[in-house]
Every structure is written in C-alpha cells, then in structure tokens.
PDB file of C-alpha atoms and ligand atoms in Angstrom:
ATOM      1  CA  VAL D   1      46.187  88.052  55.690  1.00 35.00           C
ATOM      2  CA  ALA D   2      45.962  85.497  52.924  1.00 37.00           C
ATOM      3  CA  SER D   3      48.962  86.556  50.866  1.00 40.00           C
ATOM      4  CA  ARG D   4      51.592  89.242  50.779  1.00 39.00           C
ATOM      5  CA  SER D   5      53.900  90.409  48.063  1.00 38.00           C
ATOM      6  CA  PRO D   6      57.435  89.155  48.593  1.00 36.00           C
ATOM      7  CA  THR D   7      58.696  92.581  47.505  1.00 39.00           C
ATOM      8  CA  THR D   8      57.889  94.374  50.748  1.00 41.00           C
ATOM      9  CA  SER D   9      56.474  93.987  54.213  1.00 41.00           C
ATOM     10  CA  PRO D  10      54.520  96.523  56.272  1.00 41.00           C
ATOM     11  CA  PRO D  11      56.699  99.052  58.102  1.00 44.00           C
ATOM     12  CA  HIS D  12      55.634  97.955  61.584  1.00 46.00           C
ATOM     13  CA  PRO D  13      53.106  95.606  63.199  1.00 46.00           C
ATOM     14  CA  ALA D  14      49.480  96.700  63.541  1.00 51.00           C
ATOM     15  CA  ALA D  15      48.980  98.648  66.747  1.00 76.00           C
ATOM     16  CA  HIS D  16      45.184  98.743  66.680  1.00 92.00           C
ATOM     17  CA  THR D  17      42.643  95.967  66.438  1.00 95.00           C
ATOM     18  CA  PRO D  18      39.327  96.324  64.574  1.00 96.00           C
ATOM     19  CA  ALA D  19      37.620  96.437  67.998  1.00 96.00           C
ATOM     20  CA  ASP D  20      39.902  99.342  69.075  1.00 95.00           C
ATOM     21  CA  LEU D  21      38.983 101.245  65.939  1.00 96.00           C
ATOM     22  CA  ALA D  22      35.269 100.483  66.315  1.00 95.00           C
ATOM     23  CA  ARG D  23      35.521 101.923  69.835  1.00 94.00           C
ATOM     24  CA  LEU D  24      37.141 105.083  68.444  1.00 93.00           C
ATOM     25  CA  ALA D  25      34.431 105.273  65.752  1.00 93.00           C
ATOM     26  CA  ARG D  26      31.734 105.219  68.436  1.00 92.00           C
ATOM     27  CA  LEU D  27      33.441 108.178  70.133  1.00 91.00           C
ATOM     28  CA  ILE D  28      33.863 110.096  66.881  1.00 92.00           C
ATOM     29  CA  TYR D  29      30.260 109.493  65.768  1.00 90.00           C
ATOM     30  CA  PRO D  30      28.213 109.504  68.967  1.00 84.00           C
ATOM     31  CA  LYS D  31      24.722 107.982  68.877  1.00 69.00           C
ATOM     32  CA  VAL D  32      22.079 110.424  67.648  1.00 60.00           C
ATOM     33  CA  GLY D  33      18.319 109.920  67.519  1.00 54.00           C
ATOM     34  CA  SER D  34      17.775 111.088  63.942  1.00 62.00           C
ATOM     35  CA  ALA D  35      18.132 110.088  60.319  1.00 56.00           C
ATOM     36  CA  ALA D  36      21.881 110.409  60.825  1.00 67.00           C
ATOM     37  CA  ALA D  37      21.707 107.421  63.187  1.00 74.00           C
ATOM     38  CA  VAL D  38      21.920 104.928  60.305  1.00 76.00           C
ATOM     39  CA  MET D  39      24.968 106.637  58.814  1.00 77.00           C
ATOM     40  CA  ASN D  40      26.596 106.857  62.231  1.00 76.00           C
ATOM     41  CA  GLY D  41      25.933 103.148  62.729  1.00 79.00           C
ATOM     42  CA  ARG D  42      27.730 102.360  59.463  1.00 87.00           C
ATOM     43  CA  GLN D  43      30.869 104.096  60.761  1.00 90.00           C
ATOM     44  CA  HIS D  44      30.643 102.057  63.975  1.00 91.00           C
ATOM     45  CA  TYR D  45      30.748  98.646  62.310  1.00 93.00           C
ATOM     46  CA  ARG D  46      32.961  99.589  59.343  1.00 95.00           C
ATOM     47  CA  PRO D  47      36.288  98.826  61.132  1.00 96.00           C
ATOM     48  CA  TYR D  48      35.146  95.173  61.341  1.00 96.00           C
ATOM     49  CA  ILE D  49      34.668  94.996  57.566  1.00 95.00           C
ATOM     50  CA  CYS D  50      37.352  97.309  56.208  1.00 97.00           C
ATOM     51  CA  PRO D  51      40.930  96.542  57.370  1.00 97.00           C
ATOM     52  CA  PHE D  52      41.665 100.086  58.567  1.00 98.00           C
ATOM     53  CA  ASP D  53      43.835  98.476  61.262  1.00 96.00           C
ATOM     54  CA  VAL D  54      46.179  97.263  58.501  1.00 97.00           C
ATOM     55  CA  LEU D  55      46.002 100.491  56.487  1.00 97.00           C
ATOM     56  CA  LEU D  56      46.894 102.651  59.495  1.00 96.00           C
ATOM     57  CA  ASP D  57      50.360 101.203  59.676  1.00 94.00           C
ATOM     58  CA  HIS D  58      51.164 102.472  56.206  1.00 97.00           C
ATOM     59  CA  VAL D  59      50.629 106.117  57.180  1.00 97.00           C
ATOM     60  CA  PRO D  60      53.721 107.729  58.719  1.00 95.00           C
ATOM     61  CA  ALA D  61      53.011 109.913  61.774  1.00 93.00           C
ATOM     62  CA  GLY D  62      52.391 113.572  60.949  1.00 92.00           C
ATOM     63  CA  SER D  63      51.437 113.026  57.287  1.00 94.00           C
ATOM     64  CA  THR D  64      49.372 115.308  55.100  1.00 93.00           C
ATOM     65  CA  VAL D  65      46.577 113.211  53.611  1.00 94.00           C
ATOM     66  CA  LEU D  66      44.148 113.512  50.710  1.00 94.00           C
ATOM     67  CA  ASP D  67      41.303 111.008  51.042  1.00 96.00           C
ATOM     68  CA  ILE D  68      39.346 110.540  47.822  1.00 97.00           C
ATOM     69  CA  GLY D  69      35.752 109.351  48.320  1.00 97.00           C
ATOM     70  CA  CYS D  70      36.070 109.921  52.055  1.00 96.00           C
ATOM     71  CA  GLY D  71      32.452 109.030  52.895  1.00 96.00           C
ATOM     72  CA  GLY D  72      31.644 110.187  56.418  1.00 95.00           C
ATOM     73  CA  GLY D  73      35.314 110.955  57.105  1.00 96.00           C
ATOM     74  CA  LEU D  74      36.043 107.865  59.175  1.00 97.00           C
ATOM     75  CA  TRP D  75      39.526 107.190  57.756  1.00 98.00           C
ATOM     76  CA  LEU D  76      40.765 110.762  58.297  1.00 97.00           C
ATOM     77  CA  ARG D  77      39.226 110.873  61.760  1.00 95.00           C
ATOM     78  CA  LEU D  78      40.886 107.554  62.692  1.00 96.00           C
ATOM     79  CA  LEU D  79      44.222 108.862  61.388  1.00 96.00           C
ATOM     80  CA  GLU D  80      43.731 111.951  63.530  1.00 94.00           C
ATOM     81  CA  ALA D  81      42.759 109.944  66.611  1.00 92.00           C
ATOM     82  CA  THR D  82      45.890 107.813  66.228  1.00 92.00           C
ATOM     83  CA  GLY D  83      48.220 110.782  65.640  1.00 90.00           C
ATOM     84  CA  ARG D  84      49.057 110.055  62.023  1.00 93.00           C
ATOM     85  CA  VAL D  85      47.672 113.095  60.219  1.00 93.00           C
ATOM     86  CA  ARG D  86      48.990 116.643  60.430  1.00 91.00           C
ATOM     87  CA  ALA D  87      46.512 118.060  57.922  1.00 91.00           C
ATOM     88  CA  GLY D  88      43.952 116.362  55.730  1.00 92.00           C
ATOM     89  CA  VAL D  89      41.404 116.954  53.001  1.00 91.00           C
ATOM     90  CA  GLY D  90      38.616 114.529  52.161  1.00 94.00           C
ATOM     91  CA  PHE D  91      36.048 114.782  49.429  1.00 94.00           C
ATOM     92  CA  ASP D  92      33.056 112.735  48.405  1.00 95.00           C
ATOM     93  CA  ALA D  93      30.149 112.735  45.952  1.00 95.00           C
ATOM     94  CA  SER D  94      27.598 112.347  48.753  1.00 95.00           C
ATOM     95  CA  ALA D  95      26.475 115.605  50.368  1.00 95.00           C
ATOM     96  CA  GLU D  96      24.988 113.621  53.255  1.00 93.00           C
ATOM     97  CA  SER D  97      28.320 111.917  53.964  1.00 94.00           C
ATOM     98  CA  ILE D  98      30.214 115.203  53.843  1.00 94.00           C
ATOM     99  CA  GLU D  99      27.731 116.684  56.276  1.00 93.00           C
ATOM    100  CA  LEU D 100      28.329 113.741  58.621  1.00 93.00           C
ATOM    101  CA  ALA D 101      32.109 114.181  58.287  1.00 94.00           C
ATOM    102  CA  ARG D 102      31.916 117.884  59.071  1.00 93.00           C
ATOM    103  CA  ARG D 103      29.577 117.276  61.998  1.00 91.00           C
ATOM    104  CA  SER D 104      32.030 114.743  63.425  1.00 91.00           C
ATOM    105  CA  LEU D 105      34.751 117.389  63.797  1.00 91.00           C
ATOM    106  CA  PRO D 106      35.262 118.391  67.416  1.00 83.00           C
ATOM    107  CA  ALA D 107      34.043 121.753  68.643  1.00 77.00           C
ATOM    108  CA  GLY D 108      36.809 124.014  69.925  1.00 69.00           C
ATOM    109  CA  PRO D 109      40.215 124.403  68.260  1.00 64.00           C
ATOM    110  CA  PRO D 110      39.678 123.086  64.748  1.00 67.00           C
ATOM    111  CA  ALA D 111      41.410 119.935  63.695  1.00 75.00           C
ATOM    112  CA  ASP D 112      43.234 120.657  60.461  1.00 90.00           C
ATOM    113  CA  LEU D 113      40.820 118.511  58.482  1.00 93.00           C
ATOM    114  CA  ARG D 114      38.549 119.694  55.695  1.00 90.00           C
ATOM    115  CA  PHE D 115      35.746 117.907  53.914  1.00 92.00           C
ATOM    116  CA  GLU D 116      34.538 118.927  50.465  1.00 91.00           C
ATOM    117  CA  HIS D 117      31.502 117.899  48.471  1.00 93.00           C
ATOM    118  CA  ARG D 118      32.588 116.930  44.943  1.00 91.00           C
ATOM    119  CA  ARG D 119      32.759 114.005  42.549  1.00 93.00           C
ATOM    120  CA  VAL D 120      36.006 112.554  41.252  1.00 92.00           C
ATOM    121  CA  GLU D 121      34.808 113.278  37.717  1.00 88.00           C
ATOM    122  CA  GLN D 122      34.661 116.997  38.447  1.00 83.00           C
ATOM    123  CA  PRO D 123      37.660 118.981  37.242  1.00 67.00           C
ATOM    124  CA  TRP D 124      40.904 118.655  39.175  1.00 62.00           C
ATOM    125  CA  PRO D 125      42.667 120.702  40.336  1.00 47.00           C
ATOM    126  CA  GLY D 126      39.995 122.853  41.870  1.00 50.00           C
ATOM    127  CA  PRO D 127      40.648 125.025  44.914  1.00 55.00           C
ATOM    128  CA  PRO D 128      44.304 125.318  45.962  1.00 61.00           C
ATOM    129  CA  GLU D 129      44.187 122.410  48.410  1.00 58.00           C
ATOM    130  CA  PHE D 130      43.502 120.017  45.545  1.00 60.00           C
ATOM    131  CA  ALA D 131      46.463 121.297  43.564  1.00 65.00           C
ATOM    132  CA  GLU D 132      48.807 120.439  46.451  1.00 82.00           C
ATOM    133  CA  ARG D 133      50.725 117.228  46.718  1.00 91.00           C
ATOM    134  CA  PHE D 134      50.238 115.093  49.822  1.00 93.00           C
ATOM    135  CA  ASP D 135      52.383 112.648  51.790  1.00 95.00           C
ATOM    136  CA  VAL D 136      49.556 110.130  51.527  1.00 96.00           C
ATOM    137  CA  VAL D 137      46.716 109.910  49.035  1.00 96.00           C
ATOM    138  CA  SER D 138      44.078 107.276  49.763  1.00 98.00           C
ATOM    139  CA  ILE D 139      41.337 105.687  47.674  1.00 98.00           C
ATOM    140  CA  ILE D 140      39.466 103.293  49.937  1.00 98.00           C
ATOM    141  CA  ASP D 141      36.545 101.291  48.532  1.00 98.00           C
ATOM    142  CA  VAL D 142      35.738 103.957  45.972  1.00 98.00           C
ATOM    143  CA  MET D 143      37.049 102.687  42.631  1.00 98.00           C
ATOM    144  CA  HIS D 144      34.301 100.079  42.121  1.00 98.00           C
ATOM    145  CA  HIS D 145      31.665 102.825  42.517  1.00 97.00           C
ATOM    146  CA  VAL D 146      33.175 105.055  39.847  1.00 96.00           C
ATOM    147  CA  PRO D 147      31.925 104.772  36.245  1.00 95.00           C
ATOM    148  CA  PRO D 148      34.373 102.671  34.156  1.00 96.00           C
ATOM    149  CA  ALA D 149      35.114 105.599  31.839  1.00 95.00           C
ATOM    150  CA  ALA D 150      36.388 107.621  34.817  1.00 95.00           C
ATOM    151  CA  GLN D 151      38.384 104.908  36.627  1.00 97.00           C
ATOM    152  CA  ARG D 152      41.726 105.307  34.890  1.00 97.00           C
ATOM    153  CA  GLY D 153      41.496 109.092  35.195  1.00 95.00           C
ATOM    154  CA  LEU D 154      40.820 108.774  38.923  1.00 96.00           C
ATOM    155  CA  LEU D 155      43.919 106.666  39.496  1.00 97.00           C
ATOM    156  CA  THR D 156      46.083 108.948  37.366  1.00 96.00           C
ATOM    157  CA  MET D 157      44.842 112.110  39.089  1.00 94.00           C
ATOM    158  CA  ALA D 158      45.299 110.556  42.518  1.00 95.00           C
ATOM    159  CA  ALA D 159      48.861 109.540  41.609  1.00 96.00           C
ATOM    160  CA  GLY D 160      49.523 113.122  40.505  1.00 93.00           C
ATOM    161  CA  ARG D 161      48.713 114.341  44.032  1.00 93.00           C
ATOM    162  CA  VAL D 162      51.360 112.135  45.706  1.00 94.00           C
ATOM    163  CA  ALA D 163      54.387 114.134  46.889  1.00 93.00           C
ATOM    164  CA  ALA D 164      57.957 113.000  46.202  1.00 95.00           C
ATOM    165  CA  GLY D 165      58.602 110.079  48.579  1.00 97.00           C
ATOM    166  CA  GLY D 166      54.868 109.933  49.391  1.00 97.00           C
ATOM    167  CA  ARG D 167      52.414 107.048  49.099  1.00 98.00           C
ATOM    168  CA  LEU D 168      49.215 106.139  47.342  1.00 98.00           C
ATOM    169  CA  ILE D 169      47.086 103.759  49.391  1.00 98.00           C
ATOM    170  CA  TYR D 170      44.659 101.904  47.162  1.00 98.00           C
ATOM    171  CA  LYS D 171      42.201  99.519  48.808  1.00 98.00           C
ATOM    172  CA  ASP D 172      39.243  98.031  47.048  1.00 98.00           C
ATOM    173  CA  MET D 173      36.852  95.139  47.340  1.00 98.00           C
ATOM    174  CA  ALA D 174      38.184  91.969  45.724  1.00 98.00           C
ATOM    175  CA  ALA D 175      36.255  90.428  42.844  1.00 97.00           C
ATOM    176  CA  ARG D 176      37.795  86.999  43.546  1.00 96.00           C
ATOM    177  CA  PRO D 177      36.988  84.386  44.567  1.00 97.00           C
ATOM    178  CA  TRP D 178      33.711  84.800  42.723  1.00 97.00           C
ATOM    179  CA  TRP D 179      31.542  84.282  45.816  1.00 97.00           C
ATOM    180  CA  ARG D 180      33.261  87.079  47.766  1.00 96.00           C
ATOM    181  CA  GLY D 181      32.988  89.346  44.741  1.00 96.00           C
ATOM    182  CA  TRP D 182      29.281  88.530  44.483  1.00 96.00           C
ATOM    183  CA  ALA D 183      28.697  88.952  48.214  1.00 95.00           C
ATOM    184  CA  ASN D 184      29.970  92.508  47.926  1.00 95.00           C
ATOM    185  CA  ARG D 185      28.091  93.098  44.655  1.00 96.00           C
ATOM    186  CA  LEU D 186      24.837  92.067  46.377  1.00 96.00           C
ATOM    187  CA  HIS D 187      25.742  94.224  49.407  1.00 94.00           C
ATOM    188  CA  ASP D 188      26.098  97.272  47.138  1.00 94.00           C
ATOM    189  CA  LEU D 189      22.905  96.422  45.235  1.00 95.00           C
ATOM    190  CA  ALA D 190      20.993  96.271  48.514  1.00 94.00           C
ATOM    191  CA  MET D 191      22.673  99.203  50.296  1.00 91.00           C
ATOM    192  CA  VAL D 192      23.285 101.730  47.529  1.00 90.00           C
ATOM    193  CA  ARG D 193      21.265 100.220  44.622  1.00 94.00           C
ATOM    194  CA  GLU D 194      24.307 100.188  42.426  1.00 94.00           C
ATOM    195  CA  TRP D 195      25.756  97.692  39.913  1.00 96.00           C
ATOM    196  CA  ILE D 196      29.434  98.074  40.719  1.00 95.00           C
ATOM    197  CA  ASN D 197      32.437  97.923  38.360  1.00 96.00           C
ATOM    198  CA  TYR D 198      35.429  96.051  39.746  1.00 98.00           C
ATOM    199  CA  VAL D 199      38.876  96.953  38.421  1.00 98.00           C
ATOM    200  CA  ASP D 200      41.511  94.241  38.136  1.00 98.00           C
ATOM    201  CA  PRO D 201      44.390  95.103  40.543  1.00 98.00           C
ATOM    202  CA  ALA D 202      46.771  94.429  37.636  1.00 98.00           C
ATOM    203  CA  ALA D 203      45.213  97.408  35.809  1.00 98.00           C
ATOM    204  CA  ILE D 204      45.686  99.572  38.903  1.00 98.00           C
ATOM    205  CA  GLU D 205      49.364  98.557  39.024  1.00 98.00           C
ATOM    206  CA  HIS D 206      49.757  99.362  35.345  1.00 98.00           C
ATOM    207  CA  TRP D 207      48.113 102.793  35.615  1.00 98.00           C
ATOM    208  CA  ALA D 208      50.092 103.672  38.747  1.00 98.00           C
ATOM    209  CA  SER D 209      53.348 102.643  37.110  1.00 98.00           C
ATOM    210  CA  GLU D 210      52.517 104.810  34.072  1.00 98.00           C
ATOM    211  CA  ALA D 211      51.969 107.688  36.508  1.00 97.00           C
ATOM    212  CA  GLY D 212      55.491 107.232  37.908  1.00 97.00           C
ATOM    213  CA  LEU D 213      54.661 105.303  41.103  1.00 98.00           C
ATOM    214  CA  LYS D 214      56.339 102.132  42.313  1.00 98.00           C
ATOM    215  CA  LEU D 215      54.471  99.260  43.964  1.00 98.00           C
ATOM    216  CA  ILE D 216      55.862  98.787  47.481  1.00 98.00           C
ATOM    217  CA  HIS D 217      53.239  96.570  49.077  1.00 98.00           C
ATOM    218  CA  ARG D 218      50.467  94.238  48.012  1.00 98.00           C
ATOM    219  CA  SER D 219      48.303  92.156  50.297  1.00 98.00           C
ATOM    220  CA  ARG D 220      44.987  90.422  50.504  1.00 98.00           C
ATOM    221  CA  HIS D 221      42.667  90.557  53.532  1.00 97.00           C
ATOM    222  CA  ASP D 222      39.435  88.693  54.120  1.00 97.00           C
ATOM    223  CA  ARG D 223      36.938  89.978  56.688  1.00 96.00           C
ATOM    224  CA  LEU D 224      33.627  88.151  57.158  1.00 95.00           C
ATOM    225  CA  TRP D 225      32.498  87.346  53.584  1.00 95.00           C
ATOM    226  CA  TYR D 226      34.279  90.376  52.078  1.00 96.00           C
ATOM    227  CA  GLY D 227      37.630  90.214  50.285  1.00 97.00           C
ATOM    228  CA  HIS D 228      39.993  93.193  50.134  1.00 98.00           C
ATOM    229  CA  ASP D 229      42.901  93.978  47.825  1.00 98.00           C
ATOM    230  CA  LEU D 230      45.443  96.418  49.203  1.00 98.00           C
ATOM    231  CA  LEU D 231      48.073  98.005  46.960  1.00 98.00           C
ATOM    232  CA  ILE D 232      50.503 100.639  48.163  1.00 98.00           C
ATOM    233  CA  PHE D 233      52.592 102.703  45.789  1.00 98.00           C
ATOM    234  CA  GLN D 234      55.373 105.190  46.383  1.00 98.00           C
ATOM    235  CA  ARG D 235      56.622 108.131  44.349  1.00 98.00           C
ATOM    236  CA  PRO D 236      60.425 108.118  44.200  1.00 97.00           C
ATOM    237  CA  ALA D 237      62.077 110.739  46.432  1.00 94.00           C
ATOM    238  CA  ASN D 238      63.234 112.611  43.329  1.00 87.00           C
ATOM    239  CA  GLY D 239      59.927 112.029  41.470  1.00 79.00           C
TER     240      GLY D 239
HETATM  241  C1  SAM H   1      32.093 102.290  50.355  1.00 55.42           C
HETATM  242  S1  SAM H   1      32.109 104.031  50.566  1.00 55.42           S
HETATM  243  C2  SAM H   1      33.747 104.262  51.230  1.00 55.42           C
HETATM  244  C3  SAM H   1      33.846 105.523  52.020  1.00 55.42           C
HETATM  245  C4  SAM H   1      35.205 105.728  52.707  1.00 55.42           C
HETATM  246  N1  SAM H   1      36.298 105.770  51.737  1.00 55.42           N
HETATM  247  C5  SAM H   1      35.450 104.643  53.718  1.00 55.42           C
HETATM  248  O1  SAM H   1      36.305 103.783  53.453  1.00 55.42           O
HETATM  249  O2  SAM H   1      34.805 104.630  54.757  1.00 55.42           O
HETATM  250  C6  SAM H   1      32.292 104.635  48.902  1.00 55.42           C
HETATM  251  C7  SAM H   1      32.279 106.144  48.821  1.00 55.42           C
HETATM  252  O3  SAM H   1      32.616 106.561  47.518  1.00 55.42           O
HETATM  253  C8  SAM H   1      31.856 107.698  47.220  1.00 55.42           C
HETATM  254  N2  SAM H   1      31.799 107.849  45.771  1.00 55.42           N
HETATM  255  C9  SAM H   1      31.241 107.001  44.876  1.00 55.42           C
HETATM  256  N3  SAM H   1      31.372 107.483  43.631  1.00 55.42           N
HETATM  257  C10 SAM H   1      32.040 108.658  43.746  1.00 55.42           C
HETATM  258  C11 SAM H   1      32.475 109.638  42.811  1.00 55.42           C
HETATM  259  N4  SAM H   1      32.233 109.478  41.517  1.00 55.42           N
HETATM  260  N5  SAM H   1      33.128 110.729  43.282  1.00 55.42           N
HETATM  261  C12 SAM H   1      33.383 110.874  44.611  1.00 55.42           C
HETATM  262  N6  SAM H   1      32.985 109.990  45.539  1.00 55.42           N
HETATM  263  C13 SAM H   1      32.324 108.894  45.114  1.00 55.42           C
HETATM  264  C14 SAM H   1      30.500 107.387  47.818  1.00 55.42           C
HETATM  265  O4  SAM H   1      29.704 108.548  47.991  1.00 55.42           O
HETATM  266  C15 SAM H   1      30.885 106.728  49.117  1.00 55.42           C
HETATM  267  O5  SAM H   1      30.979 107.643  50.180  1.00 55.42           O
END
C-alpha cells in the first residue's frame, strides 16, 4: 500500500493473500480443454494483479452484493468462498464472461448468486433484483472501459443501489504515474483492443458525494506494473 487516507483505516487486517485467492480461483474455475481455457486462466492469475485480498476486508460477512461489470464472476465467487456474501447479482456486457460465471456455479443446492448479461448503459432498473438496494455495490476495473458519456451515469446509478448504511466499493486502474497508466493502457489495447478512458478519482468522489455517499476509505495499491485506486463510500444509516 503506497498511501492511505488519514480519514479511515480498513476494518480489519487482510485474512487472505493473493496466493490464497489464486488457489481458490483454480478451484472455482477448474482447468478445461476448450476455448474457455483462456478465460479460466485469466481468473487464475487475476488475484495477483487485482488486490481482491484488500477489497475482501471491506465486505461485511453475510452481505447482499451487486457487482457491476462482474466479468467471469470471480469477485462474487471469492466473496462466497470466504463467507461474505448472502446473496449476489452480477452483470456484464460480455455474454462469454456471463456464461463462464454461470458455469462456475456449483452443481447441487444453488448458491444464491445470479449473473445477468447486460450493459451498464442499458436502462436501470430492469428486473426487480436491479431495483433493490444492496449492502455492497462494487465496480471493479470497469469504469475505464465505459464510454465517457456513460461514466457519470454509471457511478450515480451504482450509488442509488447502495442501501442505508451500505457501501460502494470502487476500484479502478490508476492513470498515474504515467508509466503505470500506460502499461495498463497497452495491456487493454493488446487484450481487448480498446482505447480506455480513465476517470480522475476526484471526479468519482465528487459524483458519489452528489449521490449522497460519504468517502470512508481511499488507498493506492501497486501490483506488478499496474496501479490501483481504491475508493470506498458509505450511505448514511438514515440515507
Ligand atoms: C477488467 S474486466 C473486470 C471484470 C471483473 N469486475 C473483475 O474484476 O474481475 C472489465 C469488465 O467490464 C465489462 N464491461 C466493459 N464495459 C461494460 C459496459 N458498458 N457494461 C457492462 N460491463 C462492461 C467487461 O465486459 C469486462 O468483463
């Protein structure tokens, strides 16, 4: 951790290392000999790049969670594996990722997790589960992929889904220093052929505050050549 806001500190120390979470990811997405192998592989190494180990400690046990841009469902599945989620909904623009997320769900008694195929720009609220408010709403490494015209709307809609006393976990790739920002830009150009649009964390703070949320935690995490900005907001108990 390079810096931390003096206003708050995390609720308790990290209980899982990136290696622990990578091990869980290998169990959740077992090796398959098909086109899905590449996507599975991405879930396996992602805990070394994305500080899920830090994020986990900001999710109270037994939370309801809405994960926006959930990809292959890794975050919700890790929350489930570590006993933090009671019920969760994830959605993502990629049909392939949603298929992977659904396939990862265990056979037998269903985990109370649902994965939906939709874009953030599509109308909210949609089906009843999207009209609900959640204890935790997360936006992890999604904002820089969203068209600039839709970014403010995404943050505002996400904030609107946070229950009274609940949290919005916002994590995105850091644009600074310039070389870390460019390392990630080149990563996204190579991996998803996309010219990404970073949002200044100050704008996120401003939009969240306008939506009635209070900043309770801010930290910076560097993993390999990637930089990560983490902002956590809370809706007041009477909000
Ligand atoms: C870097 S991945 C992060 C996935 C997941 N949040 C995680 O941390 O593992 C970015 C995700 O955002 C999704 N995404 C990008 N633009 C989107 C949009 N407009 N609406 C919904 N999802 C979007 C992509 O399909 C992709 O799965």
